[in-house]
Amino acid sequence: MCSLPEAERGFSRVDAVAMYSGALRDKIHKLKYEGKTGWAMIFGRLLVGWMESHPEAMRGVDYVVGNPTHNGRQPIQHIEAIMDAAYTEDVTRAYPLSPPGGHRLVKQTETARSASRTLDEKRAAAAAHAAALTWTGDTGDIKGATVLLVDDVLTSGSQLQHVARRLRATGAAGVRGLVLARVPWSG
């Protein structure tokens, strides 16, 4: 993925708060699959803490948006919960986060999940996911903007790639990624 030109991968860079292993992996699962909402607050704080400690990476970012989950996702729309918590944690409003309930990128149609799929299945699910997304603001808002796209886990990068390409097709000048955790690569 990283060897592709930016136009093909859609994003210019992806930063990860940590590796997807051990206790962090377990806690992401607690939120994502068991609906343990207290973890959203902690993950929101982790994201804001990362933004505070990486001002160079935040320079020029016009919007910080979560890679949305379907509004009927059970047990919880975990990305939206994390983004709402990040907004709450950003007490000085230093970052361009949307207020709770005001998410700029939404997913109203359910698509196949990519977890535990082959790489080809992940790519197909990622393309379907990106096609189901809508920018809720005025499309003039995104024209020429730099978007920081937030997600929980980076595995293959397919979903981030497709969503970033969708945002760029909508008018974003640039897309950067920020994930709570990335899966360790094997070599």
CSV table of C-alpha atoms in Angstrom, one decimal:
chain,number,residue,atom,x,y,z
A,1,MET,CA,0.0,0.0,0.0
A,2,CYS,CA,2.7,2.5,1.0
A,3,SER,CA,4.5,2.0,-2.3
A,4,LEU,CA,1.5,3.2,-4.3
A,5,PRO,CA,1.5,6.8,-5.5
A,6,GLU,CA,-0.6,9.1,-3.2
A,7,ALA,CA,-3.3,9.4,-5.9
A,8,GLU,CA,-3.9,5.6,-5.8
A,9,ARG,CA,-3.7,5.1,-2.1
A,10,GLY,CA,-5.7,8.3,-1.4
A,11,PHE,CA,-3.9,9.4,1.8
A,12,SER,CA,-0.5,11.1,2.3
A,13,ARG,CA,0.4,9.4,5.6
A,14,VAL,CA,-1.0,7.3,8.4
A,15,ASP,CA,0.0,7.6,12.0
A,16,ALA,CA,-0.8,5.1,14.7
A,17,VAL,CA,-1.1,5.8,18.4
A,18,ALA,CA,0.1,2.3,19.2
A,19,MET,CA,0.5,-1.3,18.0
A,20,TYR,CA,-2.6,-3.5,17.9
A,21,SER,CA,-1.6,-6.1,20.5
A,22,GLY,CA,-2.1,-7.1,24.1
A,23,ALA,CA,-4.2,-5.0,26.4
A,24,LEU,CA,-5.0,-2.4,23.7
A,25,ARG,CA,-6.3,-5.1,21.3
A,26,ASP,CA,-8.5,-6.4,24.1
A,27,LYS,CA,-9.9,-3.0,25.1
A,28,ILE,CA,-10.7,-2.1,21.4
A,29,HIS,CA,-12.6,-5.4,21.2
A,30,LYS,CA,-14.4,-4.6,24.5
A,31,LEU,CA,-15.7,-1.4,22.9
A,32,LYS,CA,-16.3,-2.6,19.4
A,33,TYR,CA,-17.8,-6.0,20.0
A,34,GLU,CA,-19.2,-5.9,23.6
A,35,GLY,CA,-20.3,-2.3,23.7
A,36,LYS,CA,-18.2,-1.3,26.8
A,37,THR,CA,-18.7,2.4,26.2
A,38,GLY,CA,-16.2,3.5,28.9
A,39,TRP,CA,-13.4,2.7,26.6
A,40,ALA,CA,-14.7,5.3,24.0
A,41,MET,CA,-13.8,8.0,26.5
A,42,ILE,CA,-10.3,6.6,27.0
A,43,PHE,CA,-9.7,6.2,23.3
A,44,GLY,CA,-11.0,9.8,22.7
A,45,ARG,CA,-8.5,11.0,25.2
A,46,LEU,CA,-5.7,9.0,23.5
A,47,LEU,CA,-6.6,10.7,20.2
A,48,VAL,CA,-6.6,14.2,21.6
A,49,GLY,CA,-3.4,13.4,23.5
A,50,TRP,CA,-1.8,12.3,20.2
A,51,MET,CA,-3.0,15.5,18.5
A,52,GLU,CA,-1.6,17.6,21.3
A,53,SER,CA,1.8,15.9,21.1
A,54,HIS,CA,2.1,16.0,17.3
A,55,PRO,CA,1.4,19.7,16.4
A,56,GLU,CA,3.4,19.3,13.1
A,57,ALA,CA,1.0,16.5,11.9
A,58,MET,CA,-2.0,18.6,12.8
A,59,ARG,CA,-0.9,21.7,11.0
A,60,GLY,CA,-3.2,22.5,8.1
A,61,VAL,CA,-5.9,19.9,9.0
A,62,ASP,CA,-9.3,21.4,8.3
A,63,TYR,CA,-11.5,18.5,9.5
A,64,VAL,CA,-10.9,15.6,11.8
A,65,VAL,CA,-13.5,12.9,11.0
A,66,GLY,CA,-14.1,9.3,12.0
A,67,ASN,CA,-14.3,6.5,9.5
A,68,PRO,CA,-18.0,6.0,10.2
A,69,THR,CA,-19.9,2.9,11.1
A,70,HIS,CA,-23.5,2.1,10.0
A,71,ASN,CA,-26.1,3.9,12.1
A,72,GLY,CA,-27.6,0.5,13.0
A,73,ARG,CA,-24.3,-1.2,14.0
A,74,GLN,CA,-24.6,-3.3,17.1
A,75,PRO,CA,-23.7,-3.3,19.9
A,76,ILE,CA,-22.4,0.3,19.3
A,77,GLN,CA,-21.3,2.8,16.7
A,78,HIS,CA,-17.8,2.6,18.2
A,79,ILE,CA,-16.0,5.1,15.9
A,80,GLU,CA,-18.8,7.7,16.5
A,81,ALA,CA,-18.5,7.1,20.3
A,82,ILE,CA,-14.7,7.6,20.1
A,83,MET,CA,-15.1,10.8,18.1
A,84,ASP,CA,-17.8,12.2,20.4
A,85,ALA,CA,-15.4,11.5,23.4
A,86,ALA,CA,-12.5,13.2,21.6
A,87,TYR,CA,-14.7,16.3,21.1
A,88,THR,CA,-15.5,16.3,24.8
A,89,GLU,CA,-11.8,15.8,25.7
A,90,ASP,CA,-10.8,18.8,23.4
A,91,VAL,CA,-11.9,21.3,26.1
A,92,THR,CA,-10.1,24.2,24.4
A,93,ARG,CA,-11.6,23.4,20.9
A,94,ALA,CA,-8.1,23.3,19.5
A,95,TYR,CA,-8.9,20.7,16.8
A,96,PRO,CA,-11.5,20.7,14.1
A,97,LEU,CA,-13.6,17.9,15.5
A,98,SER,CA,-17.4,17.7,15.0
A,99,PRO,CA,-19.7,18.0,18.0
A,100,PRO,CA,-21.6,14.9,19.1
A,101,GLY,CA,-24.3,14.1,16.6
A,102,GLY,CA,-22.8,16.4,14.0
A,103,HIS,CA,-20.5,14.0,12.3
A,104,ARG,CA,-19.5,15.2,8.8
A,105,LEU,CA,-19.0,11.7,7.4
A,106,VAL,CA,-21.8,9.2,7.8
A,107,LYS,CA,-22.7,5.7,6.7
A,108,GLN,CA,-26.4,5.1,6.3
A,109,THR,CA,-26.3,1.8,4.5
A,110,GLU,CA,-25.0,-1.4,6.0
A,111,THR,CA,-22.2,-3.2,4.2
A,112,ALA,CA,-20.3,-6.4,4.8
A,113,ARG,CA,-17.7,-6.3,7.6
A,114,SER,CA,-14.1,-6.9,6.7
A,115,ALA,CA,-12.9,-8.5,9.9
A,116,SER,CA,-11.6,-12.0,9.5
A,117,ARG,CA,-11.7,-11.9,5.7
A,118,THR,CA,-9.2,-12.6,3.0
A,119,LEU,CA,-7.3,-9.7,1.5
A,120,ASP,CA,-9.5,-9.7,-1.6
A,121,GLU,CA,-12.6,-9.9,0.5
A,122,LYS,CA,-11.3,-7.0,2.6
A,123,ARG,CA,-10.7,-4.9,-0.5
A,124,ALA,CA,-14.2,-5.6,-1.8
A,125,ALA,CA,-15.8,-4.8,1.6
A,126,ALA,CA,-13.7,-1.6,1.7
A,127,ALA,CA,-14.9,-0.4,-1.7
A,128,ALA,CA,-18.5,-1.1,-0.7
A,129,HIS,CA,-18.0,0.7,2.6
A,130,ALA,CA,-16.6,3.8,0.9
A,131,ALA,CA,-19.4,3.9,-1.6
A,132,ALA,CA,-21.9,4.0,1.2
A,133,LEU,CA,-20.5,7.1,2.8
A,134,THR,CA,-21.9,10.6,2.6
A,135,TRP,CA,-20.3,14.0,3.4
A,136,THR,CA,-23.0,15.7,5.5
A,137,GLY,CA,-21.7,19.3,5.2
A,138,ASP,CA,-22.0,21.5,2.2
A,139,THR,CA,-19.8,19.9,-0.4
A,140,GLY,CA,-18.1,23.3,-0.8
A,141,ASP,CA,-16.8,22.8,2.7
A,142,ILE,CA,-14.6,19.9,1.6
A,143,LYS,CA,-13.3,21.5,-1.6
A,144,GLY,CA,-9.5,22.0,-1.1
A,145,ALA,CA,-9.7,20.8,2.5
A,146,THR,CA,-7.2,18.6,4.3
A,147,VAL,CA,-9.0,15.8,6.3
A,148,LEU,CA,-7.6,13.7,9.1
A,149,LEU,CA,-9.5,10.4,8.9
A,150,VAL,CA,-9.6,8.5,12.2
A,151,ASP,CA,-10.2,4.8,12.6
A,152,ASP,CA,-9.6,2.2,15.3
A,153,VAL,CA,-7.4,-0.3,13.6
A,154,LEU,CA,-5.3,-0.4,10.5
A,155,THR,CA,-4.8,-3.9,9.1
A,156,SER,CA,-4.4,-4.0,5.4
A,157,GLY,CA,-5.1,-0.3,4.8
A,158,SER,CA,-7.8,-1.1,2.2
A,159,GLN,CA,-10.6,0.6,4.0
A,160,LEU,CA,-8.5,3.7,4.7
A,161,GLN,CA,-7.5,3.8,1.0
A,162,HIS,CA,-11.0,3.6,-0.3
A,163,VAL,CA,-12.4,6.1,2.1
A,164,ALA,CA,-9.5,8.5,1.4
A,165,ARG,CA,-10.0,8.2,-2.3
A,166,ARG,CA,-13.8,8.9,-1.9
A,167,LEU,CA,-13.0,12.0,0.2
A,168,ARG,CA,-10.6,13.2,-2.5
A,169,ALA,CA,-13.1,12.5,-5.2
A,170,THR,CA,-15.6,14.6,-3.2
A,171,GLY,CA,-13.1,17.5,-3.3
A,172,ALA,CA,-10.6,17.1,-0.4
A,173,ALA,CA,-7.2,18.3,-1.4
A,174,GLY,CA,-5.5,15.9,1.0
A,175,VAL,CA,-6.3,13.1,3.4
A,176,ARG,CA,-4.2,11.9,6.3
A,177,GLY,CA,-4.9,8.9,8.5
A,178,LEU,CA,-4.8,8.4,12.3
A,179,VAL,CA,-5.5,5.1,13.9
A,180,LEU,CA,-5.6,4.0,17.5
A,181,ALA,CA,-3.6,0.9,16.6
A,182,ARG,CA,-2.0,-0.8,13.6
A,183,VAL,CA,-1.5,-4.5,13.2
A,184,PRO,CA,2.1,-5.5,13.4
A,185,TRP,CA,3.4,-6.3,9.9
A,186,SER,CA,5.0,-9.7,9.3
A,187,GLY,CA,8.1,-9.8,7.1
